[in-house]
XYZ file of C-alpha atoms in Angstrom:
613
model
C 36.235 -18.923 31.118
C 35.715 -19.480 34.580
C 38.258 -17.850 37.216
C 38.661 -19.686 40.762
C 38.251 -17.095 43.841
C 38.767 -17.361 47.194
C 37.724 -14.750 49.478
C 39.859 -16.086 52.071
C 43.317 -15.534 50.504
C 44.504 -11.571 49.822
C 45.332 -10.528 46.456
C 48.727 -8.969 46.292
C 49.864 -9.960 49.580
C 53.441 -9.018 51.032
C 55.685 -12.507 50.490
C 56.291 -12.537 54.290
C 51.969 -12.922 54.691
C 51.626 -15.066 51.757
C 52.005 -18.708 53.898
C 50.021 -17.388 57.158
C 47.331 -16.167 54.706
C 47.095 -19.834 52.919
C 47.121 -21.651 55.948
C 44.642 -19.618 57.614
C 46.339 -17.925 60.535
C 45.925 -14.680 58.893
C 42.527 -13.487 56.759
C 42.471 -11.424 53.798
C 41.243 -8.456 56.052
C 43.845 -9.057 58.385
C 46.806 -8.797 55.363
C 45.122 -5.881 54.080
C 44.658 -3.754 56.862
C 48.473 -4.403 58.033
C 49.857 -3.410 54.551
C 47.510 -0.359 54.747
C 48.943 0.626 58.228
C 52.415 0.109 56.770
C 51.857 2.342 53.552
C 50.235 4.973 55.743
C 53.464 5.234 57.474
C 55.440 6.249 54.177
C 57.815 4.574 55.643
C 60.026 1.279 55.222
C 58.784 -1.690 57.193
C 60.573 -4.660 58.162
C 59.070 -7.998 57.044
C 58.812 -9.296 60.851
C 56.785 -5.695 62.094
C 54.396 -6.280 58.783
C 53.647 -9.984 60.204
C 53.426 -8.831 63.925
C 51.045 -6.202 62.533
C 48.626 -8.550 60.785
C 49.088 -10.542 63.633
C 47.856 -7.772 66.106
C 44.823 -7.170 63.782
C 43.990 -10.896 63.788
C 44.366 -10.872 67.906
C 41.573 -8.371 67.932
C 39.248 -9.867 65.540
C 39.475 -13.281 67.603
C 39.121 -11.622 70.840
C 42.325 -10.974 72.262
C 43.504 -7.040 73.432
C 47.278 -7.758 72.039
C 49.638 -10.131 70.926
C 51.989 -11.839 73.392
C 55.050 -11.930 71.252
C 56.543 -14.842 73.059
C 53.476 -16.834 71.957
C 53.422 -15.711 68.725
C 53.210 -18.885 67.089
C 50.580 -20.557 69.728
C 47.126 -20.488 67.417
C 44.619 -22.584 66.727
C 43.151 -23.831 63.801
C 40.249 -26.151 62.357
C 42.513 -28.554 60.260
C 39.534 -29.519 57.952
C 39.393 -25.884 56.574
C 43.289 -25.487 55.573
C 45.010 -28.584 56.242
C 48.180 -27.032 57.752
C 49.713 -27.280 60.792
C 50.866 -23.842 62.076
C 54.023 -25.174 63.539
C 55.472 -25.762 60.001
C 54.970 -21.960 59.132
C 58.126 -19.793 58.858
C 57.944 -18.055 62.239
C 60.288 -15.410 63.185
C 62.159 -15.514 66.438
C 60.176 -13.592 69.226
C 63.400 -11.760 69.954
C 63.913 -10.457 66.061
C 60.320 -9.339 66.402
C 60.883 -7.264 69.191
C 63.798 -5.823 68.280
C 62.680 -5.065 64.751
C 59.158 -3.510 66.751
C 61.728 -1.199 68.922
C 63.116 0.881 66.150
C 59.652 0.478 63.729
C 58.350 3.819 62.422
C 54.697 2.087 63.281
C 55.897 2.071 66.941
C 58.071 5.301 67.360
C 56.563 7.385 64.476
C 58.465 8.670 61.614
C 59.923 11.840 59.753
C 57.023 11.609 57.363
C 54.150 11.501 59.599
C 53.019 11.244 63.374
C 51.104 8.173 62.443
C 51.802 5.434 65.544
C 49.381 2.541 65.358
C 51.097 0.112 67.307
C 52.419 0.109 70.994
C 54.893 -2.569 72.252
C 54.626 -2.928 76.337
C 56.945 -4.816 78.344
C 55.419 -6.679 81.179
C 57.115 -9.045 83.643
C 55.650 -11.764 81.803
C 56.860 -10.666 78.329
C 56.631 -8.295 75.828
C 52.893 -7.499 74.301
C 52.017 -5.916 70.970
C 48.973 -3.542 71.054
C 47.129 -1.887 68.169
C 47.731 1.685 69.899
C 44.097 2.397 70.402
C 43.258 -0.726 72.299
C 46.481 0.144 74.517
C 45.068 3.116 75.512
C 41.290 1.739 76.866
C 43.460 -0.598 78.730
C 45.613 1.996 80.254
C 42.404 4.385 80.833
C 40.539 1.412 82.505
C 43.741 0.965 84.680
C 43.788 4.584 85.740
C 40.279 5.235 86.113
C 40.680 1.836 88.672
C 43.168 3.110 90.617
C 42.126 6.847 91.041
C 38.520 4.912 92.697
C 40.776 3.204 95.214
C 41.977 5.804 96.444
C 39.540 6.801 98.711
C 36.403 5.057 100.043
C 32.749 6.061 100.651
C 31.334 7.505 103.900
C 28.946 4.973 105.471
C 26.988 4.712 108.801
C 28.820 1.256 110.030
C 25.842 0.681 112.761
C 23.074 1.123 110.251
C 25.225 -1.047 107.608
C 25.431 -3.643 110.373
C 21.799 -3.789 111.046
C 21.248 -4.342 107.438
C 23.546 -6.779 106.804
C 22.041 -8.962 109.959
C 18.295 -8.171 108.446
C 18.996 -9.065 104.745
C 21.260 -12.048 105.544
C 20.054 -13.900 108.650
C 22.026 -17.049 108.307
C 24.642 -18.009 111.003
C 28.374 -18.493 109.787
C 30.337 -17.111 106.611
C 28.005 -16.036 103.862
C 29.942 -14.716 101.024
C 26.626 -13.070 99.622
C 26.565 -11.072 103.196
C 30.545 -10.051 102.593
C 30.142 -9.099 98.830
C 27.100 -6.977 100.187
C 29.411 -5.402 102.742
C 31.837 -4.638 100.322
C 29.967 -3.431 97.412
C 28.691 -0.796 100.511
C 32.206 0.259 101.600
C 34.031 0.835 98.121
C 33.589 2.364 94.930
C 34.279 -0.546 92.858
C 33.060 -4.047 93.519
C 33.225 -7.412 91.792
C 31.031 -9.959 92.541
C 32.289 -13.187 90.768
C 30.675 -16.677 90.750
C 29.194 -19.132 88.798
C 25.595 -20.056 87.970
C 23.311 -20.694 90.853
C 25.568 -19.052 93.433
C 23.505 -15.969 94.128
C 24.777 -13.225 92.160
C 21.309 -11.511 91.327
C 20.116 -12.516 94.913
C 23.122 -10.538 96.089
C 22.964 -7.294 93.928
C 19.261 -6.907 95.232
C 20.752 -6.837 98.701
C 22.839 -4.796 97.808
C 20.395 -2.208 96.230
C 18.239 -2.678 99.866
C 21.359 -1.421 101.630
C 21.719 1.479 99.580
C 18.133 2.904 99.816
C 18.612 2.168 103.661
C 21.656 4.379 103.637
C 20.475 7.293 101.256
C 16.845 7.119 101.317
C 14.505 6.355 98.246
C 15.819 9.395 95.948
C 18.881 7.213 95.738
C 19.911 7.225 91.839
C 20.303 3.639 90.765
C 21.240 2.323 87.209
C 20.726 -1.287 86.393
C 22.731 -2.427 83.336
C 23.870 -5.496 81.099
C 25.579 -5.955 77.985
C 22.708 -7.097 75.981
C 18.507 -6.598 75.911
C 17.921 -9.913 77.322
C 20.324 -9.894 80.221
C 19.048 -6.348 81.340
C 15.510 -7.663 81.086
C 16.296 -11.024 83.360
C 18.279 -8.549 86.120
C 15.215 -5.972 86.150
C 12.776 -9.030 86.515
C 14.953 -10.506 89.224
C 15.322 -7.195 90.960
C 11.779 -6.141 91.095
C 10.481 -9.714 92.292
C 12.416 -9.280 95.456
C 11.677 -5.512 95.909
C 8.716 -5.844 97.974
C 10.556 -8.457 100.875
C 13.397 -6.163 100.683
C 11.522 -2.531 101.441
C 13.169 -1.210 98.202
C 11.092 0.976 95.404
C 9.542 -1.509 92.765
C 9.644 0.465 89.846
C 13.127 -0.036 89.285
C 14.319 -0.508 85.256
C 17.730 -2.217 83.853
C 18.729 -1.154 80.414
C 21.777 -2.023 77.934
C 25.138 -0.438 78.363
C 24.560 1.218 74.933
C 21.352 2.516 76.190
C 23.008 3.613 79.260
C 25.452 5.762 77.941
C 23.315 7.165 74.909
C 23.274 7.774 71.733
C 25.482 11.087 70.741
C 24.105 12.400 67.164
C 26.624 12.675 64.534
C 28.541 9.975 66.293
C 28.855 6.406 65.587
C 31.381 5.374 68.209
C 30.985 7.760 70.820
C 28.204 7.972 73.780
C 26.273 11.156 75.347
C 27.682 10.448 78.650
C 31.766 10.387 78.769
C 34.132 12.260 80.819
C 32.739 15.580 80.029
C 29.246 14.419 80.319
C 29.250 12.041 83.462
C 25.938 9.811 84.280
C 24.132 11.398 87.192
C 23.976 8.029 88.874
C 25.145 7.339 92.838
C 25.058 3.378 91.977
C 25.629 1.766 88.728
C 25.366 -2.083 88.695
C 26.422 -4.003 85.646
C 25.232 -8.024 85.091
C 26.418 -10.467 83.193
C 30.175 -8.477 82.969
C 31.866 -11.138 81.603
C 30.384 -10.316 77.833
C 31.334 -6.542 78.555
C 34.276 -5.727 75.975
C 37.333 -3.674 76.550
C 36.139 -0.501 74.829
C 32.888 -0.793 76.446
C 34.162 -0.963 79.888
C 36.436 2.226 79.016
C 33.621 3.982 77.948
C 31.324 3.040 81.123
C 34.372 3.872 83.509
C 34.893 7.328 81.572
C 31.439 8.201 81.906
C 31.361 7.792 85.983
C 31.620 10.029 88.436
C 34.412 9.526 91.035
C 31.902 9.111 93.792
C 29.703 6.557 91.991
C 29.470 3.059 93.215
C 30.085 0.576 90.758
C 29.073 -3.090 90.857
C 30.334 -5.508 88.298
C 28.570 -9.027 88.665
C 29.374 -11.990 86.400
C 30.825 -15.375 85.961
C 34.781 -15.036 85.083
C 34.644 -18.685 83.923
C 32.310 -18.655 81.096
C 32.555 -17.449 77.195
C 33.714 -14.068 77.182
C 32.881 -11.045 75.026
C 32.191 -11.447 71.558
C 34.489 -8.242 71.097
C 38.051 -7.750 72.396
C 38.879 -8.127 75.981
C 38.035 -10.616 78.644
C 37.744 -7.577 81.268
C 35.684 -9.300 84.107
C 38.454 -12.218 84.223
C 41.060 -9.636 83.990
C 39.869 -7.661 86.831
C 39.247 -10.642 89.208
C 43.155 -11.846 88.519
C 44.325 -8.114 88.681
C 47.031 -7.491 91.000
C 46.153 -6.007 94.634
C 48.217 -3.087 95.445
C 45.436 -1.354 97.312
C 45.114 -1.200 101.493
C 41.669 -2.719 102.668
C 39.242 -0.047 103.943
C 39.678 -0.070 107.300
C 35.706 -0.214 108.371
C 35.638 -3.286 105.986
C 38.501 -4.824 107.704
C 36.481 -4.210 110.934
C 33.714 -5.505 109.535
C 35.266 -8.527 107.981
C 36.587 -9.272 111.431
C 33.463 -9.463 112.919
C 31.453 -12.547 114.138
C 28.804 -11.416 111.738
C 30.783 -11.852 108.536
C 33.148 -14.473 109.282
C 33.765 -17.913 110.548
C 37.188 -19.361 110.579
C 35.758 -22.709 111.477
C 33.038 -22.482 108.527
C 34.214 -24.660 105.089
C 32.967 -21.801 103.301
C 35.439 -19.117 104.986
C 37.513 -16.900 103.019
C 41.212 -18.147 102.648
C 44.189 -15.465 103.433
C 44.291 -14.850 99.542
C 40.869 -14.163 99.194
C 41.112 -11.908 102.089
C 43.633 -10.029 100.019
C 41.455 -9.760 97.266
C 38.876 -7.794 99.316
C 41.535 -5.046 98.909
C 40.690 -4.808 95.334
C 37.246 -5.067 95.938
C 37.167 -8.598 94.521
C 34.679 -11.767 95.902
C 33.884 -14.754 94.533
C 30.797 -16.816 95.659
C 31.363 -20.287 95.862
C 27.887 -22.047 97.329
C 25.810 -23.504 94.126
C 22.430 -23.704 94.963
C 21.168 -24.200 91.332
C 22.338 -27.573 90.416
C 22.843 -30.846 91.864
C 26.768 -32.120 93.355
C 27.768 -34.078 90.493
C 27.190 -31.767 88.109
C 29.228 -29.035 90.196
C 31.899 -31.385 90.616
C 32.152 -31.988 86.728
C 32.076 -28.130 85.995
C 34.701 -27.377 88.481
C 36.853 -29.940 87.169
C 36.354 -28.707 83.852
C 37.213 -24.875 85.122
C 40.059 -25.990 86.867
C 41.584 -27.849 83.698
C 41.666 -31.172 85.130
C 41.378 -33.454 82.254
C 41.727 -36.833 84.150
C 39.178 -35.842 86.480
C 36.528 -35.065 84.087
C 37.130 -38.213 82.385
C 36.936 -40.414 85.445
C 33.583 -38.799 85.991
C 32.208 -39.403 83.141
C 33.309 -42.493 83.248
C 31.884 -43.252 86.789
C 28.032 -43.550 85.519
C 26.988 -40.658 87.909
C 22.770 -40.198 87.247
C 23.404 -36.396 86.416
C 25.607 -36.403 83.158
C 26.793 -39.012 80.470
C 29.037 -38.852 77.694
C 27.427 -40.656 74.758
C 28.883 -41.707 71.522
C 27.888 -39.443 68.396
C 26.539 -42.782 66.765
C 23.995 -43.607 69.664
C 21.663 -40.960 69.688
C 18.462 -42.721 71.084
C 18.695 -40.808 74.051
C 19.061 -37.483 72.647
C 16.157 -38.118 69.885
C 13.963 -39.457 73.017
C 14.410 -35.975 75.069
C 13.779 -33.832 71.493
C 10.564 -35.599 70.570
C 9.257 -35.900 73.976
C 9.950 -32.095 74.641
C 8.465 -30.993 71.386
C 5.357 -33.160 72.128
C 4.691 -31.651 75.318
C 4.807 -28.006 73.913
C 2.842 -29.234 70.849
C 0.309 -30.443 72.787
C 0.086 -27.693 75.401
C 0.150 -24.982 72.534
C -2.782 -26.535 70.788
C -4.590 -26.503 74.088
C -3.870 -22.806 74.722
C -1.798 -23.645 77.934
C 1.341 -20.904 77.382
C 2.322 -21.675 81.060
C 3.010 -25.525 80.051
C 4.141 -24.815 76.823
C 7.212 -22.197 78.285
C 7.795 -24.651 80.597
C 8.470 -26.992 77.835
C 11.364 -24.573 76.470
C 13.393 -25.026 79.242
C 12.794 -29.041 79.809
C 15.861 -29.413 77.153
C 17.997 -28.100 75.146
C 20.607 -28.984 72.428
C 23.407 -26.931 72.099
C 26.409 -26.601 69.941
C 29.705 -24.839 69.636
C 29.211 -24.150 65.592
C 26.906 -22.444 63.503
C 27.474 -24.607 60.675
C 29.051 -28.318 59.517
C 28.166 -31.534 61.271
C 28.915 -30.313 64.715
C 26.471 -26.918 64.051
C 23.184 -25.549 64.868
C 22.445 -25.670 61.166
C 22.936 -29.552 60.576
C 21.343 -30.442 64.221
C 18.140 -28.472 63.819
C 17.456 -29.966 60.513
C 17.634 -33.837 62.322
C 16.002 -32.446 65.316
C 13.202 -31.396 62.731
C 13.132 -35.109 60.954
C 13.210 -36.535 64.269
C 9.885 -34.182 65.352
C 8.342 -34.976 62.000
C 8.058 -31.260 60.981
C 8.896 -29.621 57.678
C 7.988 -25.696 58.863
C 9.778 -23.129 57.452
C 10.525 -19.917 59.045
C 7.434 -18.226 58.422
C 5.083 -21.576 58.986
C 3.626 -21.403 62.523
C 2.373 -24.324 64.282
C 1.123 -25.111 68.031
C 3.844 -25.713 70.029
C 7.042 -24.207 67.922
C 9.467 -22.725 69.390
C 11.144 -19.520 68.434
C 14.085 -17.739 68.921
C 14.188 -13.627 68.682
C 17.051 -12.444 67.015
C 16.718 -8.583 67.156
C 15.758 -6.137 69.941
C 12.366 -4.497 69.856
C 12.296 -2.139 72.569
C 8.534 -1.088 71.805
C 7.105 -4.712 72.024
C 9.593 -5.537 74.771
C 11.189 -8.586 73.412
C 15.127 -8.883 73.017
C 17.719 -10.619 70.981
C 17.669 -14.042 72.535
C 14.443 -14.442 73.585
C 12.824 -17.742 73.316
C 8.757 -17.950 73.184
C 6.515 -20.698 71.953
C 3.482 -20.554 69.562
C 0.267 -21.287 70.873
C -3.594 -20.850 70.070
C -5.147 -18.402 72.031
C -8.814 -17.191 71.156
C -8.813 -18.802 67.591
C -5.584 -17.639 66.116
C -1.830 -18.154 67.038
C 0.030 -16.111 68.920
C 3.839 -16.437 70.644
C 4.149 -16.770 74.387
C 6.898 -15.279 76.443
C 7.781 -15.424 80.060
C 8.381 -12.212 81.575
C 8.725 -13.404 85.344
C 5.554 -15.307 86.519
C 3.512 -13.586 84.005
C 3.001 -14.500 79.927
C 3.096 -12.060 77.215
C 1.325 -12.855 74.416
C 1.950 -11.231 70.610
C 0.850 -12.091 67.334
C 3.886 -13.108 64.858
C 3.579 -10.461 62.916
C 4.570 -8.559 65.474
C 8.085 -9.908 65.748
C 10.412 -7.856 64.082
C 13.121 -11.093 63.425
C 12.513 -14.680 64.999
C 13.416 -17.892 63.701
C 12.425 -21.716 64.718
C 14.635 -22.932 67.720
C 15.541 -26.515 67.312
C 19.459 -26.020 68.531
C 21.166 -23.020 70.064
C 24.882 -22.250 70.129
C 26.564 -22.772 73.401
C 27.390 -18.681 73.300
C 23.633 -17.617 73.029
C 22.666 -20.159 76.153
C 24.640 -17.903 78.463
C 22.302 -16.506 80.752
C 19.716 -19.196 80.071
C 19.159 -22.611 82.323
C 17.460 -25.979 81.562
C 16.278 -29.387 83.377
C 18.416 -30.827 80.811
C 20.888 -30.136 78.027
C 22.233 -31.906 75.039
C 25.746 -30.618 73.846
C 27.453 -31.556 70.769
C 31.258 -31.602 71.234
C 33.005 -30.675 67.944
C 36.253 -32.533 67.202
C 38.956 -31.989 68.732
C 40.863 -29.966 66.379
C 37.784 -27.282 66.392
C 39.256 -23.991 67.744
C 35.987 -23.159 69.559
C 36.941 -26.370 71.768
C 37.711 -24.566 75.116
C 37.426 -25.101 78.525
C 35.561 -21.725 78.593
C 32.912 -23.320 76.055
C 32.707 -26.850 78.179
C 32.201 -25.136 81.251
C 29.602 -22.591 79.973
C 27.624 -25.854 78.228
C 27.701 -27.879 81.344
C 26.524 -25.358 83.931
C 23.240 -24.398 81.526
C 21.910 -27.732 83.040
C 20.334 -27.596 86.409
C 19.366 -31.773 86.203
C 21.008 -33.672 83.596
C 23.909 -32.880 81.143
C 24.435 -35.224 78.200
C 27.720 -34.667 76.196
C 27.843 -35.720 72.508
C 31.531 -36.797 71.537
C 34.479 -38.748 72.258
C 36.948 -39.128 75.391
C 39.467 -37.260 73.147
C 37.722 -34.323 72.254
C 36.356 -33.757 75.574
C 40.095 -33.776 76.901
C 41.408 -31.392 74.104
C 38.519 -29.123 75.176
C 39.399 -29.344 78.552
C 43.141 -28.701 78.344
C 42.897 -25.584 75.749
C 42.013 -22.680 77.438
C 41.074 -19.559 75.602
C 44.155 -17.263 75.378
C 42.918 -13.836 75.537
C 46.215 -11.908 75.840
C 45.488 -8.749 77.755
C 47.886 -6.466 79.957
C 45.369 -5.866 82.323
C 46.077 -8.028 85.094
C 49.584 -7.406 85.092
C 52.193 -4.391 85.119
C 52.621 -2.841 82.202
C 55.837 -0.094 81.255
């Protein structure tokens, strides 16, 4: 006899949780964890508390740090999967949930044991429910940032002014110059900005100013969440070292490697509050991908007198783990007074020009006291793409639809049934890479990798990478499998290999070299060649997820927009996809799906940007 089994449905679920599990709001894991926590409390747990606990587990699984109790029912689901309207579920009243939580043993503890896995926090915006470990991490970040804001580095003002004039010679307001001054004059600095605003250009000059101030013995750590992002940061800084007169052997690493492995521990690092990092300056690139847990660990490991510079784009997709720390820090309330020396610098003609259209407004000036500045001048892509990305970022769906309908040359909206232009780009790019690969011209083949990229929101389904990869291979006319190498074949690395210097997310192309096939990777202006057998893990790449494309740039992108009901279709997803292109953006979808994406902002609940009791 065959027994139907659905792994998504929890066996022996509490009656309160059954409809939410059946609707796809809760996964089987959410149900089991919540029920296990209730059992460990050795006390009676109210049904509303049990549901809230499961939703808190779900929140972390989906990237939030906590649950906004007043918005419990605001969940997004893919209707194709379960076909249930979340609004039809028996949601409890928020006030009843809060009342039950306030006296629950899961929050207050019980006589049968000290277990308190939940924390109920009160904020001006409403109550938040946390799994306690994430509340403690958030509180730790808040405390350490506040401690670091109570003092300022001692620095030679004249030397800094001279360095700013030398490294930023342009007249008028230059936010990069202000950012460099901010990083020099404070212990913690956030440099935010979209693609092409010169974030790594600014970082290199911050390093130059610090070497001017402290000499070549300055201990610097460059880090990023991923190996690929770290390699890109290292290449960018080294390429500018000569002109800036600073050491050319600076290296970058992942945050995990920076904090170090601790033998016998799977969750702790070698560097922590009891064993601080030795560096005097730590720069973290792509901070939008840093989780709450990692940020707490990093801040714990810093000495109070270590400068920390956090760099990234708060408007793009956030960490795959819980938290949206960079966005929270950018919008965090400012309670500090501006550093007097920085105030003098900002008010000088060198750093500010009130008549300049790029001058800081009063709100931006106030945020300088919190160590936050946003770079706004885009130097990478055209004005039309800039306008479209800004409209998406601001959630202005009418402007986005109007721009797409205006017939601009740098972007277009095409119907999913009209794929001729997509096919032409894919076939033309593949042929260019095939010819170059067969001729052994690695530089031209690698340039082809960045000519056009097909981006998808999903991995599977009709809007996913798997489906569109098969379609691209059909258009190209190849049936090559994962282990069938041919000249011009594009490859995606899916695991870090530090010995080979290749990282998860790197892309390369197969080329003919000396009578055998090799895989070429770009490293700055140079080419790195490896035999396919040297790659730990690599797959052909004909399409890529938008999330994986972060940090990359292409001349043109074709973006497969999922149906408007897709939970992945958000403002951040569209913004990230659009800003991958320097010259042309093709959106494959409908006006309805575009509008739905622009109007749906990722709701990553957090208390970091507000006051919490």
